[in-house]
mmCIF file of C-alpha atoms in Angstrom:
data_model
loop_
_atom_site.group_PDB
_atom_site.id
_atom_site.type_symbol
_atom_site.label_atom_id
_atom_site.label_comp_id
_atom_site.label_asym_id
_atom_site.label_seq_id
_atom_site.Cartn_x
_atom_site.Cartn_y
_atom_site.Cartn_z
ATOM 1 C CA UNK A 63 70.424 89.286 38.554
ATOM 2 C CA UNK A 64 67.842 90.193 35.701
ATOM 3 C CA UNK A 65 70.656 89.357 33.209
ATOM 4 C CA UNK A 66 71.399 86.096 34.811
ATOM 5 C CA UNK A 67 67.702 85.111 34.739
ATOM 6 C CA UNK A 68 67.233 86.026 31.131
ATOM 7 C CA UNK A 69 70.022 83.638 30.423
ATOM 8 C CA UNK A 70 68.987 80.562 32.434
ATOM 9 C CA UNK A 71 65.482 81.103 30.716
ATOM 10 C CA UNK A 72 67.517 80.968 27.486
ATOM 11 C CA UNK A 73 69.225 78.270 28.128
ATOM 12 C CA UNK A 74 66.351 76.053 29.669
ATOM 13 C CA UNK A 75 64.333 77.002 26.477
ATOM 14 C CA UNK A 76 66.930 76.273 23.875
ATOM 15 C CA UNK A 77 67.284 72.986 26.105
ATOM 16 C CA UNK A 78 63.768 72.193 25.796
ATOM 17 C CA UNK A 79 63.346 73.091 21.804
ATOM 18 C CA UNK A 80 66.449 70.487 21.315
ATOM 19 C CA UNK A 81 64.384 67.874 23.304
ATOM 20 C CA UNK A 82 61.613 68.242 21.382
ATOM 21 C CA UNK A 83 63.550 68.439 18.071
ATOM 22 C CA UNK A 84 65.417 64.947 18.740
ATOM 23 C CA UNK A 85 62.242 63.483 19.773
ATOM 24 C CA UNK A 86 60.624 64.662 16.806
ATOM 25 C CA UNK A 87 63.301 63.121 14.595
ATOM 26 C CA UNK A 88 63.405 59.957 16.510
ATOM 27 C CA UNK A 89 59.883 59.104 16.053
ATOM 28 C CA UNK A 90 60.089 60.574 12.329
ATOM 29 C CA UNK A 91 62.632 57.857 11.658
ATOM 30 C CA UNK A 92 61.132 55.043 13.534
ATOM 31 C CA UNK A 93 60.442 53.086 10.479
ATOM 32 C CA UNK A 94 57.741 49.446 10.610
ATOM 33 C CA UNK A 95 59.823 46.685 10.360
ATOM 34 C CA UNK A 96 58.510 43.404 8.391
ATOM 35 C CA UNK A 97 59.801 40.641 6.752
ATOM 36 C CA UNK A 98 62.459 40.965 4.010
ATOM 37 C CA UNK A 99 60.677 40.777 -0.011
ATOM 38 C CA UNK A 100 62.793 37.258 0.001
ATOM 39 C CA UNK A 101 61.145 36.293 3.707
ATOM 40 C CA UNK A 102 65.027 35.723 4.964
ATOM 41 C CA UNK A 103 65.409 38.442 7.326
ATOM 42 C CA UNK A 104 63.682 41.493 8.744
ATOM 43 C CA UNK A 105 63.652 45.198 6.836
ATOM 44 C CA UNK A 106 62.905 48.806 6.889
ATOM 45 C CA UNK A 107 62.606 51.287 4.368
ATOM 46 C CA UNK A 108 62.514 51.419 0.732
ATOM 47 C CA UNK A 109 64.821 50.396 -0.879
ATOM 48 C CA UNK A 110 65.007 47.349 1.839
ATOM 49 C CA UNK A 111 67.673 47.763 4.414
ATOM 50 C CA UNK A 112 68.317 44.904 6.644
ATOM 51 C CA UNK A 113 67.084 45.096 10.468
ATOM 52 C CA UNK A 114 68.720 43.545 13.163
ATOM 53 C CA UNK A 115 67.050 43.351 16.545
ATOM 54 C CA UNK A 116 69.286 43.652 19.840
ATOM 55 C CA UNK A 117 66.819 44.332 22.776
ATOM 56 C CA UNK A 118 66.258 43.445 26.050
ATOM 57 C CA UNK A 119 62.933 41.658 27.983
ATOM 58 C CA UNK A 120 61.579 44.327 30.287
ATOM 59 C CA UNK A 121 59.512 41.919 32.036
ATOM 60 C CA UNK A 122 59.903 42.887 35.678
ATOM 61 C CA UNK A 123 61.846 45.892 37.781
ATOM 62 C CA UNK A 124 64.129 44.801 40.643
ATOM 63 C CA UNK A 125 61.633 44.453 42.968
ATOM 64 C CA UNK A 126 59.788 41.529 40.682
ATOM 65 C CA UNK A 127 56.838 43.667 39.751
ATOM 66 C CA UNK A 128 55.494 43.238 36.146
ATOM 67 C CA UNK A 129 55.368 46.351 33.861
ATOM 68 C CA UNK A 130 51.342 46.699 33.991
ATOM 69 C CA UNK A 131 51.265 46.514 37.602
ATOM 70 C CA UNK A 132 53.267 49.677 38.290
ATOM 71 C CA UNK A 133 52.977 51.640 35.035
ATOM 72 C CA UNK A 134 50.221 54.166 35.979
ATOM 73 C CA UNK A 135 51.366 54.882 39.635
ATOM 74 C CA UNK A 136 54.812 55.245 38.704
ATOM 75 C CA UNK A 137 55.191 56.370 34.736
ATOM 76 C CA UNK A 138 58.384 58.264 35.658
ATOM 77 C CA UNK A 139 60.210 55.112 36.684
ATOM 78 C CA UNK A 140 59.254 53.573 33.043
ATOM 79 C CA UNK A 141 60.296 56.786 31.398
ATOM 80 C CA UNK A 142 63.915 56.533 33.053
ATOM 81 C CA UNK A 143 64.030 52.694 32.462
ATOM 82 C CA UNK A 144 63.360 53.218 28.490
ATOM 83 C CA UNK A 145 66.228 55.812 28.551
ATOM 84 C CA UNK A 146 68.297 53.363 30.407
ATOM 85 C CA UNK A 147 67.669 50.459 27.821
ATOM 86 C CA UNK A 148 68.130 52.946 24.848
ATOM 87 C CA UNK A 149 71.688 53.590 26.209
ATOM 88 C CA UNK A 150 72.471 50.019 26.611
ATOM 89 C CA UNK A 151 72.171 49.914 22.377
ATOM 90 C CA UNK A 152 68.867 48.149 22.600
ATOM 91 C CA UNK A 153 66.776 48.861 19.626
ATOM 92 C CA UNK A 154 63.946 46.472 21.005
ATOM 93 C CA UNK A 155 61.909 46.129 24.177
ATOM 94 C CA UNK A 156 60.126 43.028 24.888
ATOM 95 C CA UNK A 157 56.932 43.878 27.239
ATOM 96 C CA UNK A 158 54.575 41.248 29.025
ATOM 97 C CA UNK A 159 51.058 42.082 29.172
ATOM 98 C CA UNK A 160 49.130 40.252 31.880
ATOM 99 C CA UNK A 161 45.455 39.237 30.621
ATOM 100 C CA UNK A 162 44.172 40.071 34.166
ATOM 101 C CA UNK A 163 45.382 43.446 34.107
ATOM 102 C CA UNK A 164 43.760 44.114 29.992
ATOM 103 C CA UNK A 165 40.401 42.116 30.455
ATOM 104 C CA UNK A 166 37.748 42.990 33.386
ATOM 105 C CA UNK A 167 35.590 39.930 31.960
ATOM 106 C CA UNK A 168 35.688 37.334 29.483
ATOM 107 C CA UNK A 169 33.642 39.763 26.733
ATOM 108 C CA UNK A 170 35.186 43.126 28.314
ATOM 109 C CA UNK A 171 38.519 44.676 27.726
ATOM 110 C CA UNK A 172 40.165 47.026 30.182
ATOM 111 C CA UNK A 173 39.884 50.853 28.390
ATOM 112 C CA UNK A 174 42.204 52.117 31.170
ATOM 113 C CA UNK A 175 44.892 49.857 30.850
ATOM 114 C CA UNK A 176 44.561 49.991 26.999
ATOM 115 C CA UNK A 177 44.873 53.796 27.181
ATOM 116 C CA UNK A 178 48.200 53.113 29.471
ATOM 117 C CA UNK A 179 49.521 51.019 26.299
ATOM 118 C CA UNK A 180 48.902 53.590 23.720
ATOM 119 C CA UNK A 181 50.935 56.176 26.120
ATOM 120 C CA UNK A 182 53.457 53.172 26.306
ATOM 121 C CA UNK A 183 53.462 53.115 22.439
ATOM 122 C CA UNK A 184 54.214 56.978 22.149
ATOM 123 C CA UNK A 185 57.204 56.696 25.100
ATOM 124 C CA UNK A 186 58.566 54.151 22.388
ATOM 125 C CA UNK A 187 58.249 56.223 19.464
ATOM 126 C CA UNK A 188 59.930 59.252 21.121
ATOM 127 C CA UNK A 189 62.639 56.765 22.333
ATOM 128 C CA UNK A 190 63.419 55.236 19.351
ATOM 129 C CA UNK A 191 62.849 51.782 20.677
ATOM 130 C CA UNK A 192 60.770 48.960 19.181
ATOM 131 C CA UNK A 193 58.153 46.837 21.131
ATOM 132 C CA UNK A 194 57.863 43.372 21.401
ATOM 133 C CA UNK A 195 54.398 42.606 22.726
ATOM 134 C CA UNK A 196 53.733 39.651 24.466
ATOM 135 C CA UNK A 197 50.297 38.928 25.688
ATOM 136 C CA UNK A 198 47.977 36.773 27.621
ATOM 137 C CA UNK A 199 50.635 36.680 30.481
ATOM 138 C CA UNK A 200 49.328 34.823 33.306
ATOM 139 C CA UNK A 201 52.878 35.146 35.425
ATOM 140 C CA UNK A 202 51.365 36.315 38.750
ATOM 141 C CA UNK A 203 48.663 34.237 39.941
ATOM 142 C CA UNK A 204 47.187 36.661 42.161
ATOM 143 C CA UNK A 205 46.338 38.563 38.783
ATOM 144 C CA UNK A 206 44.534 35.651 37.128
ATOM 145 C CA UNK A 207 41.080 36.232 37.393
ATOM 146 C CA UNK A 208 38.770 33.322 38.620
ATOM 147 C CA UNK A 209 36.177 33.576 36.090
ATOM 148 C CA UNK A 210 39.347 32.884 33.489
ATOM 149 C CA UNK A 211 40.179 29.754 34.946
ATOM 150 C CA UNK A 212 36.360 28.747 35.074
ATOM 151 C CA UNK A 213 36.079 29.152 31.419
ATOM 152 C CA UNK A 214 36.049 26.194 28.708
ATOM 153 C CA UNK A 215 38.659 25.868 26.323
ATOM 154 C CA UNK A 216 36.685 27.310 23.660
ATOM 155 C CA UNK A 217 35.377 30.535 25.665
ATOM 156 C CA UNK A 218 39.046 30.619 27.245
ATOM 157 C CA UNK A 219 40.336 31.072 23.592
ATOM 158 C CA UNK A 220 37.510 33.634 22.843
ATOM 159 C CA UNK A 221 38.689 35.517 25.691
ATOM 160 C CA UNK A 222 42.645 35.666 24.280
ATOM 161 C CA UNK A 223 41.103 36.322 21.040
ATOM 162 C CA UNK A 224 39.227 39.321 22.332
ATOM 163 C CA UNK A 225 41.909 40.351 24.401
ATOM 164 C CA UNK A 226 44.697 40.369 20.909
ATOM 165 C CA UNK A 227 41.676 41.968 19.081
ATOM 166 C CA UNK A 228 41.691 44.879 21.613
ATOM 167 C CA UNK A 229 45.765 45.219 21.577
ATOM 168 C CA UNK A 230 45.747 45.327 17.881
ATOM 169 C CA UNK A 231 43.308 47.941 17.440
ATOM 170 C CA UNK A 232 45.400 50.109 19.987
ATOM 171 C CA UNK A 233 48.756 49.573 18.011
ATOM 172 C CA UNK A 234 47.768 49.055 14.728
ATOM 173 C CA UNK A 235 49.099 52.383 13.624
ATOM 174 C CA UNK A 236 52.147 52.529 15.639
ATOM 175 C CA UNK A 237 55.536 52.517 13.752
ATOM 176 C CA UNK A 238 57.079 51.461 17.377
ATOM 177 C CA UNK A 239 55.393 47.998 17.227
ATOM 178 C CA UNK A 240 57.872 45.371 16.323
ATOM 179 C CA UNK A 241 55.934 42.344 16.441
ATOM 180 C CA UNK A 242 52.712 40.719 18.502
ATOM 181 C CA UNK A 243 54.141 37.685 20.475
ATOM 182 C CA UNK A 244 50.979 35.533 21.023
ATOM 183 C CA UNK A 245 51.823 33.889 24.260
ATOM 184 C CA UNK A 246 55.124 33.173 26.188
ATOM 185 C CA UNK A 247 56.097 29.377 26.143
ATOM 186 C CA UNK A 248 52.807 27.917 25.398
ATOM 187 C CA UNK A 249 52.290 24.053 25.779
ATOM 188 C CA UNK A 250 49.999 21.566 24.949
ATOM 189 C CA UNK A 251 48.855 18.253 27.201
ATOM 190 C CA UNK A 252 50.417 14.915 26.262
ATOM 191 C CA UNK A 253 48.394 11.872 24.790
ATOM 192 C CA UNK A 254 46.230 10.311 27.826
ATOM 193 C CA UNK A 255 46.116 6.635 28.334
ATOM 194 C CA UNK A 256 43.142 4.669 28.837
ATOM 195 C CA UNK A 257 41.736 5.782 32.475
ATOM 196 C CA UNK A 258 44.257 8.560 32.799
ATOM 197 C CA UNK A 259 42.750 11.873 33.895
ATOM 198 C CA UNK A 260 43.228 15.193 32.045
ATOM 199 C CA UNK A 261 45.682 17.697 32.990
ATOM 200 C CA UNK A 262 44.048 20.129 35.683
ATOM 201 C CA UNK A 263 45.982 23.074 35.755
ATOM 202 C CA UNK A 264 46.123 26.076 33.015
ATOM 203 C CA UNK A 265 49.311 27.064 34.260
ATOM 204 C CA UNK A 266 52.760 25.181 34.070
ATOM 205 C CA UNK A 267 55.525 25.075 36.851
ATOM 206 C CA UNK A 268 56.537 28.071 39.089
ATOM 207 C CA UNK A 269 59.775 30.027 38.801
ATOM 208 C CA UNK A 270 60.835 32.809 41.246
ATOM 209 C CA UNK A 271 57.264 33.347 42.102
ATOM 210 C CA UNK A 272 56.306 33.548 38.357
ATOM 211 C CA UNK A 273 54.280 30.834 36.159
ATOM 212 C CA UNK A 274 55.628 31.628 32.621
ATOM 213 C CA UNK A 275 54.018 28.457 31.244
ATOM 214 C CA UNK A 276 50.494 28.068 29.824
ATOM 215 C CA UNK A 277 48.735 25.281 28.318
ATOM 216 C CA UNK A 278 46.521 25.972 25.502
ATOM 217 C CA UNK A 279 44.533 22.684 26.164
ATOM 218 C CA UNK A 280 43.972 20.701 29.336
ATOM 219 C CA UNK A 281 42.829 17.651 27.186
ATOM 220 C CA UNK A 282 43.583 16.872 23.144
ATOM 221 C CA UNK A 283 40.023 15.401 23.099
ATOM 222 C CA UNK A 284 40.866 13.156 20.138
ATOM 223 C CA UNK A 285 42.683 15.965 18.374
ATOM 224 C CA UNK A 286 46.482 15.663 17.802
ATOM 225 C CA UNK A 287 48.910 18.175 19.442
ATOM 226 C CA UNK A 288 49.441 20.005 15.995
ATOM 227 C CA UNK A 289 45.737 20.444 15.607
ATOM 228 C CA UNK A 290 44.911 22.200 18.576
ATOM 229 C CA UNK A 291 48.033 24.303 18.353
ATOM 230 C CA UNK A 292 47.362 25.451 14.611
ATOM 231 C CA UNK A 293 43.734 26.075 15.781
ATOM 232 C CA UNK A 294 44.212 28.346 18.326
ATOM 233 C CA UNK A 295 47.251 30.083 16.497
ATOM 234 C CA UNK A 296 44.857 30.686 13.719
ATOM 235 C CA UNK A 297 42.332 31.940 16.090
ATOM 236 C CA UNK A 298 44.435 34.419 17.606
ATOM 237 C CA UNK A 299 46.099 35.477 14.495
ATOM 238 C CA UNK A 300 42.700 36.112 12.670
ATOM 239 C CA UNK A 301 41.668 38.222 16.113
ATOM 240 C CA UNK A 302 45.000 40.578 15.235
ATOM 241 C CA UNK A 303 44.302 40.693 11.271
ATOM 242 C CA UNK A 304 41.119 42.099 12.212
ATOM 243 C CA UNK A 305 42.320 45.260 12.908
ATOM 244 C CA UNK A 306 46.186 45.202 12.120
ATOM 245 C CA UNK A 307 47.199 43.891 8.644
ATOM 246 C CA UNK A 308 50.751 44.642 8.739
ATOM 247 C CA UNK A 309 53.011 44.271 12.002
ATOM 248 C CA UNK A 310 54.536 40.710 12.528
ATOM 249 C CA UNK A 311 53.075 37.977 14.776
ATOM 250 C CA UNK A 312 55.368 35.398 16.263
ATOM 251 C CA UNK A 313 55.237 32.880 19.410
ATOM 252 C CA UNK A 314 58.176 32.748 21.587
ATOM 253 C CA UNK A 315 58.918 28.928 22.246
ATOM 254 C CA UNK A 316 60.805 26.708 24.636
ATOM 255 C CA UNK A 317 63.255 25.221 22.228
ATOM 256 C CA UNK A 318 62.661 21.370 22.974
ATOM 257 C CA UNK A 319 65.253 20.312 20.059
ATOM 258 C CA UNK A 320 67.674 21.557 22.635
ATOM 259 C CA UNK A 321 66.059 20.552 25.922
ATOM 260 C CA UNK A 322 65.635 17.043 24.306
ATOM 261 C CA UNK A 323 69.063 16.815 22.060
ATOM 262 C CA UNK A 324 67.139 16.455 19.024
ATOM 263 C CA UNK A 325 63.627 16.488 17.187
ATOM 264 C CA UNK A 326 61.725 19.188 14.884
ATOM 265 C CA UNK A 327 60.363 22.447 15.831
ATOM 266 C CA UNK A 328 56.624 22.322 16.834
ATOM 267 C CA UNK A 329 55.353 25.574 16.486
ATOM 268 C CA UNK A 330 57.412 25.973 13.627
ATOM 269 C CA UNK A 331 56.428 22.934 11.730
ATOM 270 C CA UNK A 332 54.423 23.315 8.392
ATOM 271 C CA UNK A 333 51.688 21.825 10.359
ATOM 272 C CA UNK A 334 51.242 24.927 12.990
ATOM 273 C CA UNK A 335 53.300 27.984 12.127
ATOM 274 C CA UNK A 336 52.332 28.925 8.480
ATOM 275 C CA UNK A 337 51.001 31.943 9.653
ATOM 276 C CA UNK A 338 53.528 32.906 12.097
ATOM 277 C CA UNK A 339 55.837 35.667 10.229
ATOM 278 C CA UNK A 340 59.315 34.450 12.093
ATOM 279 C CA UNK A 341 60.598 32.269 14.695
ATOM 280 C CA UNK A 342 61.296 33.013 18.159
ATOM 281 C CA UNK A 343 62.913 30.636 20.565
ATOM 282 C CA UNK A 344 64.255 30.888 23.934
ATOM 283 C CA UNK A 345 68.250 29.918 24.462
ATOM 284 C CA UNK A 346 69.974 29.513 27.375
ATOM 285 C CA UNK A 347 73.117 27.749 26.875
ATOM 286 C CA UNK A 348 74.630 25.635 29.508
ATOM 287 C CA UNK A 349 78.228 25.580 30.451
ATOM 288 C CA UNK A 350 80.465 24.083 28.511
ATOM 289 C CA UNK A 351 77.495 23.589 25.514
ATOM 290 C CA UNK A 352 77.976 26.321 23.455
ATOM 291 C CA UNK A 353 78.140 24.152 20.192
ATOM 292 C CA UNK A 354 75.519 22.221 21.512
ATOM 293 C CA UNK A 355 73.106 25.453 21.682
ATOM 294 C CA UNK A 356 74.013 26.415 18.087
ATOM 295 C CA UNK A 357 73.442 22.972 16.426
ATOM 296 C CA UNK A 358 69.952 23.194 18.123
ATOM 297 C CA UNK A 359 69.106 26.850 17.306
ATOM 298 C CA UNK A 360 69.904 25.697 13.695
ATOM 299 C CA UNK A 361 66.999 23.642 13.816
ATOM 300 C CA UNK A 362 65.005 26.287 13.866
ATOM 301 C CA UNK A 363 66.502 28.181 10.782
ATOM 302 C CA UNK A 364 63.558 27.200 8.588
ATOM 303 C CA UNK A 365 63.492 29.812 6.025
ATOM 304 C CA UNK A 366 62.009 32.628 8.104
ATOM 305 C CA UNK A 367 63.827 35.278 10.089
ATOM 306 C CA UNK A 368 64.803 33.807 13.440
ATOM 307 C CA UNK A 369 64.991 35.449 16.966
ATOM 308 C CA UNK A 370 66.384 34.258 19.935
ATOM 309 C CA UNK A 371 63.714 35.999 22.025
ATOM 310 C CA UNK A 372 65.229 35.279 25.540
ATOM 311 C CA UNK A 373 68.949 34.889 26.396
ATOM 312 C CA UNK A 374 70.761 35.401 29.838
ATOM 313 C CA UNK A 375 74.073 33.790 31.240
ATOM 314 C CA UNK A 376 72.316 31.812 33.468
ATOM 315 C CA UNK A 377 73.491 28.469 32.945
ATOM 316 C CA UNK A 378 76.824 29.536 31.657
ATOM 317 C CA UNK A 379 79.578 32.261 31.335
ATOM 318 C CA UNK A 380 79.094 35.753 29.915
ATOM 319 C CA UNK A 381 81.974 34.810 27.699
ATOM 320 C CA UNK A 382 80.308 31.682 26.611
ATOM 321 C CA UNK A 383 77.138 33.654 26.000
ATOM 322 C CA UNK A 384 78.652 36.221 23.715
ATOM 323 C CA UNK A 385 80.239 33.479 22.031
ATOM 324 C CA UNK A 386 76.972 31.930 21.277
ATOM 325 C CA UNK A 387 75.881 35.015 19.840
ATOM 326 C CA UNK A 388 78.653 35.642 17.727
ATOM 327 C CA UNK A 389 78.774 32.218 16.111
ATOM 328 C CA UNK A 390 74.684 32.209 15.787
ATOM 329 C CA UNK A 391 74.914 35.818 13.840
ATOM 330 C CA UNK A 392 75.606 34.067 10.850
ATOM 331 C CA UNK A 393 71.816 32.690 10.508
ATOM 332 C CA UNK A 394 70.251 34.870 13.433
ATOM 333 C CA UNK A 395 68.357 37.879 13.045
ATOM 334 C CA UNK A 396 67.847 39.234 16.265
ATOM 335 C CA UNK A 397 68.870 38.299 20.015
ATOM 336 C CA UNK A 398 66.540 39.948 22.863
ATOM 337 C CA UNK A 399 68.490 39.660 26.610
ATOM 338 C CA UNK A 400 67.177 41.231 29.745
ATOM 339 C CA UNK A 401 66.618 44.725 31.863
ATOM 340 C CA UNK A 402 65.330 44.662 35.321
ATOM 341 C CA UNK A 403 65.418 48.496 36.090
ATOM 342 C CA UNK A 404 68.764 48.371 37.463
ATOM 343 C CA UNK A 405 72.037 49.520 35.562
ATOM 344 C CA UNK A 406 75.189 48.176 35.650
ATOM 345 C CA UNK A 407 76.477 51.132 37.218
ATOM 346 C CA UNK A 408 73.948 50.777 39.835
ATOM 347 C CA UNK A 409 74.570 47.347 40.460
ATOM 348 C CA UNK A 410 78.316 47.766 40.973
ATOM 349 C CA UNK A 411 77.820 50.415 43.061
ATOM 350 C CA UNK A 412 76.249 48.510 45.860
ATOM 351 C CA UNK A 413 77.853 47.582 49.100
ATOM 352 C CA UNK A 414 77.184 44.042 49.062
ATOM 353 C CA UNK A 415 75.996 42.827 45.453
ATOM 354 C CA UNK A 416 74.872 39.421 45.070
ATOM 355 C CA UNK A 417 76.339 36.768 42.876
ATOM 356 C CA UNK A 418 73.199 36.908 40.992
ATOM 357 C CA UNK A 419 73.785 41.026 40.714
ATOM 358 C CA UNK A 420 77.327 40.845 39.580
ATOM 359 C CA UNK A 421 76.629 38.334 36.649
ATOM 360 C CA UNK A 422 73.697 40.721 35.293
ATOM 361 C CA UNK A 423 75.929 43.909 35.719
ATOM 362 C CA UNK A 424 79.014 42.160 33.778
ATOM 363 C CA UNK A 425 76.405 40.859 31.142
ATOM 364 C CA UNK A 426 74.782 44.460 30.955
ATOM 365 C CA UNK A 427 78.226 46.007 30.192
ATOM 366 C CA UNK A 428 78.931 43.043 27.580
ATOM 367 C CA UNK A 429 75.875 43.476 25.980
ATOM 368 C CA UNK A 430 76.313 47.349 25.651
ATOM 369 C CA UNK A 431 79.593 46.778 24.421
ATOM 370 C CA UNK A 432 78.340 44.459 21.261
ATOM 371 C CA UNK A 433 75.342 46.317 20.817
ATOM 372 C CA UNK A 434 76.959 48.582 17.885
ATOM 373 C CA UNK A 435 78.255 45.254 16.186
ATOM 374 C CA UNK A 436 75.170 43.150 16.301
ATOM 375 C CA UNK A 437 73.041 46.278 14.835
ATOM 376 C CA UNK A 438 75.101 47.237 12.179
ATOM 377 C CA UNK A 439 73.360 46.286 8.831
ATOM 378 C CA UNK A 440 74.645 42.937 7.419
#
C-alpha cells in the first residue's frame, strides 16, 4: 500500500511538473502581434514571421450569458472553455466587455472587473491564445446604467474614453493582447430633413435579446458623418495610447458595401480610419452569393491587414462558408467565427439537437479541420 501511495504521488508530481513546464513554455512563446513593416499583414518575432488569425468570438455561453456576467462566480467554466477553444485550433479569442460592468460611474472604473480582466489575460497567456478585446458593449440593456444613457454625447464619449484608458492600463504589458476593438458595429445618424426629430435611442435593433449595434451620436448637429466618426475614433485611440503605445487598435464594422451591393468603406476611409491599425469587418455570406461576398470583401483590402472578425453559416451552408474562407485567403489575414461554450461532440451527443445546434456542430468540426491549413505562415 505504501509503495502504491508513493507511486501515485510521483505520478501526480510528474503531471504537475509537466503542466507547469508546458504553461511556462506556452507563455514564453506568445509574442506580441503587430502590423508588418510593409503594413500589409500581421507579424511576430524578429526577423518577422507572418501571423494569420484563426479565432472565435466568445461573446456568450450556451445560456446566452455574456462573459463578464459569470466569469467571477464560475471561473472554472471559463478555464474549460479556453482549453476547448485551443483544442479547436483557434489562436485568437474575441471577448466582448460591457461598459456597465467596467464603469461604476461616468468617472469611476470598476477595479474588481479590471482585476478579473487581468486574471483572464494570464489565462490567455498560459493557454497560448490571443485576445481581441472588444469594448463598450451594451448588448444586455439590463446592464446599461441609467446614468450612461442620460449623458450628453460629449460626456458619453468621455466615459467611453475612460473605459478604454482603464482597459489599456491593465492590458498594456500582456503579450496576449491581439488588439483593442473600440466598439462592435458602431453606426451614425443620417442627415435630418427640416423639422425631423433627432434619434432618441443610442442602441440599434434587438437580435436574440441583445443589442449589438450602438450609435456614436444622436444628431450630426451640422457635422458630416465622417467628422463625427473621426472625432470619436481619435478620442478613443488617444485614451488607449496614453497607457499602451504598442498593441493594435481596430473597429469591427458592418460591411455596408456588401449590404448595399456597392460603395466604399466608411470607417476605413482615409477621412476616418487613419489611426486604425487594421481592418475588421463582419461577413455572413448568403446562400448562392459567395462570389458577391468575396467582391464586397475586396473593397476592404485597402493596404492594411484585413480580418473577417465575424463569420458563421447563418445564411449559407457550411461548405459555402468554407469556400468563402478559402477564396478570401489570397488577400485576407484572419477569420474569427464563434464558440458558445459547447464542443461539436457535446452538441452531437444531445438526444434531440436543434437545427441550429446541428449546424454549429458541423461548422465547429469544419473549423477545426481547417485550422492548420489557415494558420500556417504564408
